[in-house]
Amino acid sequence: HNGDYNDVDRDVELWQSLRFLDDPCCTACGYPFDFAPIQGLTVESAENLCVRCTAYRPKFDHARAAIAYDENSRKIVLDFKHGGRTDGLDFFARQLLRAGYKYLQDADVLMPVPLHSARLRKRKFNQAALLARALSKICAVPYDTNTLLRHKNTVSQGGQSFLGRRRNVANAFKVSSNHAPNLQGKHVVLIDDVYTTGSTLTACTQVLKRAGVRRVDALTLMRVVTPVEMPK
């Protein structure tokens, strides 16, 4: 039994070490700021953009993440993504609701970032779809896994540069022709597990907006907040 107690103690310590993300942050991508930017010093004082978004504005309208992805939180994501541990789903959903509350209030539909069918067969589940389903239960916004599809089986984004990631997911997604008519003028909230550079979310946004979606916001459980490579 001592082993069980030790496991519980380790889990409690792990959850307590998480860094929860909130304002102040970049208006566009949600990158956390250490302090609130001084209003009036920017060209558009209503917007406070991080360095990357100033240089390369994402295609999605807004993105927010609930928890910083770091050495403390990494195990939770890996256990969920590759270990199949879903016991934290209710907690994850509540954190997504906290982080994206203002974007969920008038959202029409939640769409998880899709996996390619080959990857789905190997992994047995899409963690983004599980997050979307859990969030849908507590925010009453329906979720849809049939409209946005991944028709290109891309290599893993891990370890790739900003430009490499962007090239990797270019043209990887499509909108189902059967469901496209339902998208006109809609507000879609994309759901994924980890935001690194926003390349995947941008690729999804591009096909959705081409299909007639009015607004795309993105919610991720976690995001990388360490210094990242700037776009060239």
C-alpha positions as a LaTeX table, in Angstrom:
\begin{tabular}{lrrr}
\hline
Residue & $x$ (\AA) & $y$ (\AA) & $z$ (\AA) \\
\hline
His1 & 0.00 & 0.00 & 0.00 \\
Asn2 & 2.90 & 2.35 & 0.63 \\
Gly3 & 3.62 & 2.33 & $-3.09$ \\
Asp4 & 0.04 & 3.47 & $-3.76$ \\
Tyr5 & 0.32 & 6.28 & $-1.23$ \\
Asn6 & 3.62 & 7.38 & $-2.73$ \\
Asp7 & 2.02 & 7.45 & $-6.17$ \\
Val8 & $-0.81$ & 9.61 & $-4.82$ \\
Asp9 & 1.66 & 11.94 & $-3.11$ \\
Arg10 & 3.62 & 12.30 & $-6.36$ \\
Asp11 & 0.42 & 13.06 & $-8.31$ \\
Val12 & $-0.67$ & 15.71 & $-5.78$ \\
Glu13 & 2.77 & 17.30 & $-5.90$ \\
Leu14 & 2.68 & 17.26 & $-9.69$ \\
Trp15 & $-0.72$ & 18.95 & $-9.92$ \\
Gln16 & 0.30 & 21.58 & $-7.36$ \\
Ser17 & 3.37 & 22.46 & $-9.42$ \\
Leu18 & 1.37 & 23.46 & $-12.51$ \\
Arg19 & 1.55 & 27.03 & $-13.79$ \\
Phe20 & $-1.93$ & 28.19 & $-14.70$ \\
Leu21 & $-2.10$ & 30.81 & $-17.48$ \\
Asp22 & $-4.27$ & 33.90 & $-17.35$ \\
Asp23 & $-4.15$ & 37.60 & $-18.23$ \\
Pro24 & $-2.03$ & 39.55 & $-18.96$ \\
Cys25 & $-1.23$ & 37.88 & $-22.26$ \\
Cys26 & $-0.89$ & 38.51 & $-25.99$ \\
Thr27 & $-4.25$ & 39.52 & $-27.44$ \\
Ala28 & $-3.78$ & 37.22 & $-30.43$ \\
Cys29 & $-2.02$ & 34.03 & $-29.32$ \\
Gly30 & $-2.36$ & 34.20 & $-25.53$ \\
Tyr31 & 1.38 & 34.18 & $-24.83$ \\
Pro32 & 1.67 & 35.13 & $-21.14$ \\
Phe33 & 3.30 & 38.42 & $-20.17$ \\
Asp34 & 5.13 & 38.80 & $-16.87$ \\
Phe35 & 3.42 & 42.14 & $-16.35$ \\
Ala36 & 0.60 & 44.07 & $-17.99$ \\
Pro37 & 1.76 & 46.11 & $-21.02$ \\
Ile38 & 1.31 & 49.87 & $-20.62$ \\
Gln39 & $-1.69$ & 50.96 & $-22.62$ \\
Gly40 & $-1.16$ & 53.78 & $-25.10$ \\
Leu41 & 2.38 & 52.84 & $-26.07$ \\
Thr42 & 1.28 & 50.52 & $-28.86$ \\
Val43 & $-0.06$ & 51.55 & $-32.23$ \\
Glu44 & $-3.33$ & 49.81 & $-31.39$ \\
Ser45 & $-3.70$ & 50.28 & $-27.67$ \\
Ala46 & $-6.61$ & 47.83 & $-27.56$ \\
Glu47 & $-4.21$ & 45.12 & $-28.65$ \\
Asn48 & $-1.09$ & 43.99 & $-26.88$ \\
Leu49 & 0.80 & 41.60 & $-29.13$ \\
Cys50 & 3.83 & 39.47 & $-28.35$ \\
Val51 & 6.93 & 39.83 & $-30.52$ \\
Arg52 & 6.06 & 36.84 & $-32.69$ \\
Cys53 & 2.48 & 38.00 & $-33.39$ \\
Thr54 & 3.73 & 41.50 & $-34.21$ \\
Ala55 & 5.98 & 39.93 & $-36.88$ \\
Tyr56 & 3.65 & 37.16 & $-37.98$ \\
Arg57 & $-0.01$ & 37.57 & $-37.00$ \\
Pro58 & $-1.73$ & 34.18 & $-36.73$ \\
Lys59 & $-4.64$ & 33.36 & $-39.02$ \\
Phe60 & $-6.91$ & 32.45 & $-36.12$ \\
Asp61 & $-8.64$ & 35.29 & $-34.28$ \\
His62 & $-7.53$ & 34.41 & $-30.76$ \\
Ala63 & $-5.85$ & 31.55 & $-28.92$ \\
Arg64 & $-5.74$ & 30.82 & $-25.23$ \\
Ala65 & $-4.18$ & 28.03 & $-23.19$ \\
Ala66 & $-4.92$ & 26.89 & $-19.66$ \\
Ile67 & $-1.56$ & 25.63 & $-18.39$ \\
Ala68 & 2.11 & 26.24 & $-19.19$ \\
Tyr69 & 3.85 & 23.29 & $-20.81$ \\
Asp70 & 7.06 & 22.70 & $-18.90$ \\
Glu71 & 8.95 & 19.97 & $-17.07$ \\
Asn72 & 6.22 & 19.82 & $-14.43$ \\
Ser73 & 3.26 & 19.52 & $-16.79$ \\
Arg74 & 4.95 & 17.45 & $-19.50$ \\
Lys75 & 4.25 & 14.13 & $-17.75$ \\
Ile76 & 0.52 & 14.90 & $-17.57$ \\
Val77 & 0.32 & 15.49 & $-21.33$ \\
Leu78 & 2.41 & 12.43 & $-22.19$ \\
Asp79 & 0.38 & 10.20 & $-19.85$ \\
Phe80 & $-2.80$ & 11.49 & $-21.48$ \\
Lys81 & $-1.56$ & 11.49 & $-25.08$ \\
His82 & 0.41 & 8.27 & $-25.21$ \\
Gly83 & $-0.41$ & 6.48 & $-21.97$ \\
Gly84 & $-4.16$ & 6.69 & $-22.34$ \\
Arg85 & $-4.71$ & 8.21 & $-18.89$ \\
Thr86 & $-8.05$ & 9.97 & $-19.03$ \\
Asp87 & $-8.73$ & 10.34 & $-15.30$ \\
Gly88 & $-7.86$ & 14.05 & $-15.51$ \\
Leu89 & $-10.36$ & 14.88 & $-18.27$ \\
Asp90 & $-12.91$ & 16.63 & $-16.03$ \\
Phe91 & $-10.15$ & 18.81 & $-14.58$ \\
Phe92 & $-8.77$ & 19.51 & $-18.08$ \\
Ala93 & $-12.22$ & 20.54 & $-19.29$ \\
Arg94 & $-12.71$ & 22.94 & $-16.37$ \\
Gln95 & $-9.34$ & 24.53 & $-17.10$ \\
Leu96 & $-10.23$ & 24.95 & $-20.79$ \\
Leu97 & $-13.50$ & 26.58 & $-19.73$ \\
Arg98 & $-11.62$ & 28.96 & $-17.43$ \\
Ala99 & $-9.09$ & 29.91 & $-20.10$ \\
Gly100 & $-11.55$ & 30.31 & $-22.96$ \\
Tyr101 & $-14.73$ & 31.42 & $-21.23$ \\
Lys102 & $-15.17$ & 34.64 & $-23.21$ \\
Tyr103 & $-14.73$ & 32.83 & $-26.54$ \\
Leu104 & $-17.07$ & 29.98 & $-25.65$ \\
Gln105 & $-20.00$ & 32.22 & $-24.76$ \\
Asp106 & $-21.02$ & 32.82 & $-28.37$ \\
Ala107 & $-19.30$ & 29.87 & $-30.06$ \\
Asp108 & $-21.36$ & 27.73 & $-32.45$ \\
Val109 & $-19.25$ & 24.59 & $-32.36$ \\
Leu110 & $-16.09$ & 23.04 & $-30.88$ \\
Met111 & $-13.79$ & 21.28 & $-33.36$ \\
Pro112 & $-10.87$ & 19.17 & $-32.17$ \\
Val113 & $-7.72$ & 19.23 & $-34.32$ \\
Pro114 & $-8.10$ & 15.91 & $-36.19$ \\
Leu115 & $-5.66$ & 13.03 & $-36.36$ \\
His116 & $-4.99$ & 11.21 & $-39.61$ \\
Ser117 & $-6.82$ & 7.86 & $-39.73$ \\
Ala118 & $-3.52$ & 5.94 & $-39.66$ \\
Arg119 & $-2.38$ & 7.78 & $-36.52$ \\
Leu120 & $-5.80$ & 7.31 & $-34.95$ \\
Arg121 & $-5.67$ & 3.54 & $-35.52$ \\
Lys122 & $-2.25$ & 3.39 & $-33.88$ \\
Arg123 & $-3.12$ & 5.58 & $-30.89$ \\
Lys124 & $-6.73$ & 4.34 & $-30.54$ \\
Phe125 & $-8.08$ & 7.79 & $-29.64$ \\
Asn126 & $-7.69$ & 11.47 & $-30.48$ \\
Gln127 & $-6.81$ & 13.35 & $-27.29$ \\
Ala128 & $-8.11$ & 16.64 & $-28.77$ \\
Ala129 & $-11.50$ & 14.99 & $-29.42$ \\
Leu130 & $-11.64$ & 13.74 & $-25.83$ \\
Leu131 & $-10.94$ & 17.28 & $-24.61$ \\
Ala132 & $-13.62$ & 18.73 & $-26.90$ \\
Arg133 & $-16.20$ & 16.19 & $-25.75$ \\
Ala134 & $-15.43$ & 16.82 & $-22.07$ \\
Leu135 & $-15.56$ & 20.60 & $-22.57$ \\
Ser136 & $-18.81$ & 20.34 & $-24.53$ \\
Lys137 & $-20.48$ & 18.66 & $-21.55$ \\
Ile138 & $-19.83$ & 21.61 & $-19.25$ \\
Cys139 & $-20.20$ & 24.57 & $-21.62$ \\
Ala140 & $-23.16$ & 23.32 & $-23.72$ \\
Val141 & $-21.42$ & 24.12 & $-27.03$ \\
Pro142 & $-21.72$ & 21.09 & $-29.36$ \\
Tyr143 & $-18.58$ & 19.41 & $-30.66$ \\
Asp144 & $-18.03$ & 18.12 & $-34.18$ \\
Thr145 & $-15.48$ & 15.52 & $-35.30$ \\
Asn146 & $-16.85$ & 15.01 & $-38.82$ \\
Thr147 & $-16.29$ & 18.36 & $-40.55$ \\
Leu148 & $-12.58$ & 19.12 & $-40.18$ \\
Leu149 & $-10.46$ & 16.24 & $-41.49$ \\
Arg150 & $-6.74$ & 15.48 & $-41.72$ \\
His151 & $-6.07$ & 13.96 & $-45.13$ \\
Lys152 & $-2.26$ & 14.18 & $-45.01$ \\
Asn153 & $-0.41$ & 11.96 & $-42.54$ \\
Thr154 & 2.28 & 14.41 & $-41.44$ \\
Val155 & 5.40 & 13.49 & $-39.49$ \\
Ser156 & 5.54 & 14.47 & $-35.84$ \\
Gln157 & 5.93 & 18.20 & $-35.16$ \\
Gly158 & 8.24 & 17.51 & $-32.22$ \\
Gly159 & 11.71 & 19.03 & $-32.55$ \\
Gln160 & 10.91 & 20.95 & $-35.72$ \\
Ser161 & 11.58 & 24.66 & $-36.25$ \\
Phe162 & 8.83 & 27.26 & $-36.67$ \\
Leu163 & 9.16 & 27.16 & $-40.47$ \\
Gly164 & 9.49 & 23.38 & $-40.48$ \\
Arg165 & 6.27 & 23.03 & $-38.51$ \\
Arg166 & 4.47 & 25.42 & $-40.84$ \\
Arg167 & 5.60 & 23.51 & $-43.94$ \\
Asn168 & 4.79 & 20.16 & $-42.32$ \\
Val169 & 1.10 & 20.94 & $-41.80$ \\
Ala170 & 0.55 & 22.99 & $-44.98$ \\
Asn171 & $-2.40$ & 21.47 & $-46.86$ \\
Ala172 & $-2.74$ & 18.71 & $-44.26$ \\
Phe173 & $-6.38$ & 19.53 & $-43.48$ \\
Lys174 & $-9.61$ & 19.77 & $-45.40$ \\
Val175 & $-13.28$ & 20.41 & $-44.74$ \\
Ser176 & $-15.71$ & 17.60 & $-45.54$ \\
Ser177 & $-17.72$ & 18.64 & $-48.60$ \\
Asn178 & $-20.85$ & 17.16 & $-47.00$ \\
His179 & $-20.54$ & 19.43 & $-43.97$ \\
Ala180 & $-19.16$ & 22.60 & $-45.57$ \\
Pro181 & $-22.60$ & 24.24 & $-46.10$ \\
Asn182 & $-23.15$ & 24.19 & $-42.31$ \\
Leu183 & $-20.10$ & 26.39 & $-41.69$ \\
Gln184 & $-21.24$ & 29.64 & $-43.31$ \\
Gly185 & $-20.89$ & 32.54 & $-40.88$ \\
Lys186 & $-20.17$ & 30.29 & $-37.91$ \\
His187 & $-17.88$ & 30.86 & $-34.92$ \\
Val188 & $-15.67$ & 27.80 & $-34.44$ \\
Val189 & $-13.46$ & 27.10 & $-31.42$ \\
Leu190 & $-10.60$ & 24.74 & $-32.23$ \\
Ile191 & $-9.45$ & 22.40 & $-29.45$ \\
Asp192 & $-5.99$ & 20.85 & $-29.11$ \\
Asp193 & $-3.71$ & 19.58 & $-26.37$ \\
Val194 & $-0.53$ & 21.67 & $-26.73$ \\
Tyr195 & 0.19 & 24.99 & $-28.48$ \\
Thr196 & 3.82 & 25.24 & $-29.59$ \\
Thr197 & 4.06 & 27.66 & $-32.53$ \\
Gly198 & 0.42 & 27.78 & $-33.62$ \\
Ser199 & 1.25 & 26.24 & $-37.03$ \\
Thr200 & $-1.31$ & 23.42 & $-36.77$ \\
Leu201 & $-4.05$ & 25.77 & $-35.56$ \\
Thr202 & $-3.23$ & 28.19 & $-38.37$ \\
Ala203 & $-3.45$ & 25.43 & $-40.99$ \\
Cys204 & $-6.86$ & 24.37 & $-39.62$ \\
Thr205 & $-8.06$ & 27.98 & $-39.52$ \\
Gln206 & $-7.15$ & 28.58 & $-43.15$ \\
Val207 & $-9.33$ & 25.75 & $-44.46$ \\
Leu208 & $-12.20$ & 26.65 & $-42.13$ \\
Lys209 & $-12.22$ & 30.29 & $-43.19$ \\
Arg210 & $-11.99$ & 29.32 & $-46.86$ \\
Ala211 & $-15.10$ & 27.23 & $-46.24$ \\
Gly212 & $-16.99$ & 30.26 & $-44.94$ \\
Val213 & $-16.37$ & 30.24 & $-41.18$ \\
Arg214 & $-16.62$ & 33.80 & $-39.83$ \\
Arg215 & $-14.40$ & 33.46 & $-36.77$ \\
Val216 & $-11.96$ & 30.89 & $-35.43$ \\
Asp217 & $-10.63$ & 30.93 & $-31.88$ \\
Ala218 & $-8.40$ & 28.24 & $-30.43$ \\
Leu219 & $-8.22$ & 26.67 & $-26.98$ \\
Thr220 & $-5.41$ & 24.38 & $-25.89$ \\
Leu221 & $-4.88$ & 22.60 & $-22.62$ \\
Met222 & $-1.22$ & 23.66 & $-22.52$ \\
Arg223 & 1.25 & 25.85 & $-24.36$ \\
Val224 & 5.00 & 26.16 & $-24.58$ \\
Val225 & 6.10 & 29.43 & $-22.97$ \\
Thr226 & 9.88 & 29.08 & $-23.05$ \\
Pro227 & 11.80 & 31.27 & $-25.55$ \\
Val228 & 11.05 & 30.01 & $-29.05$ \\
Glu229 & 12.60 & 30.49 & $-32.45$ \\
Met230 & 11.39 & 33.61 & $-34.24$ \\
Pro231 & 9.98 & 33.33 & $-37.77$ \\
Lys232 & 12.40 & 34.38 & $-40.49$ \\
\hline
\end{tabular}
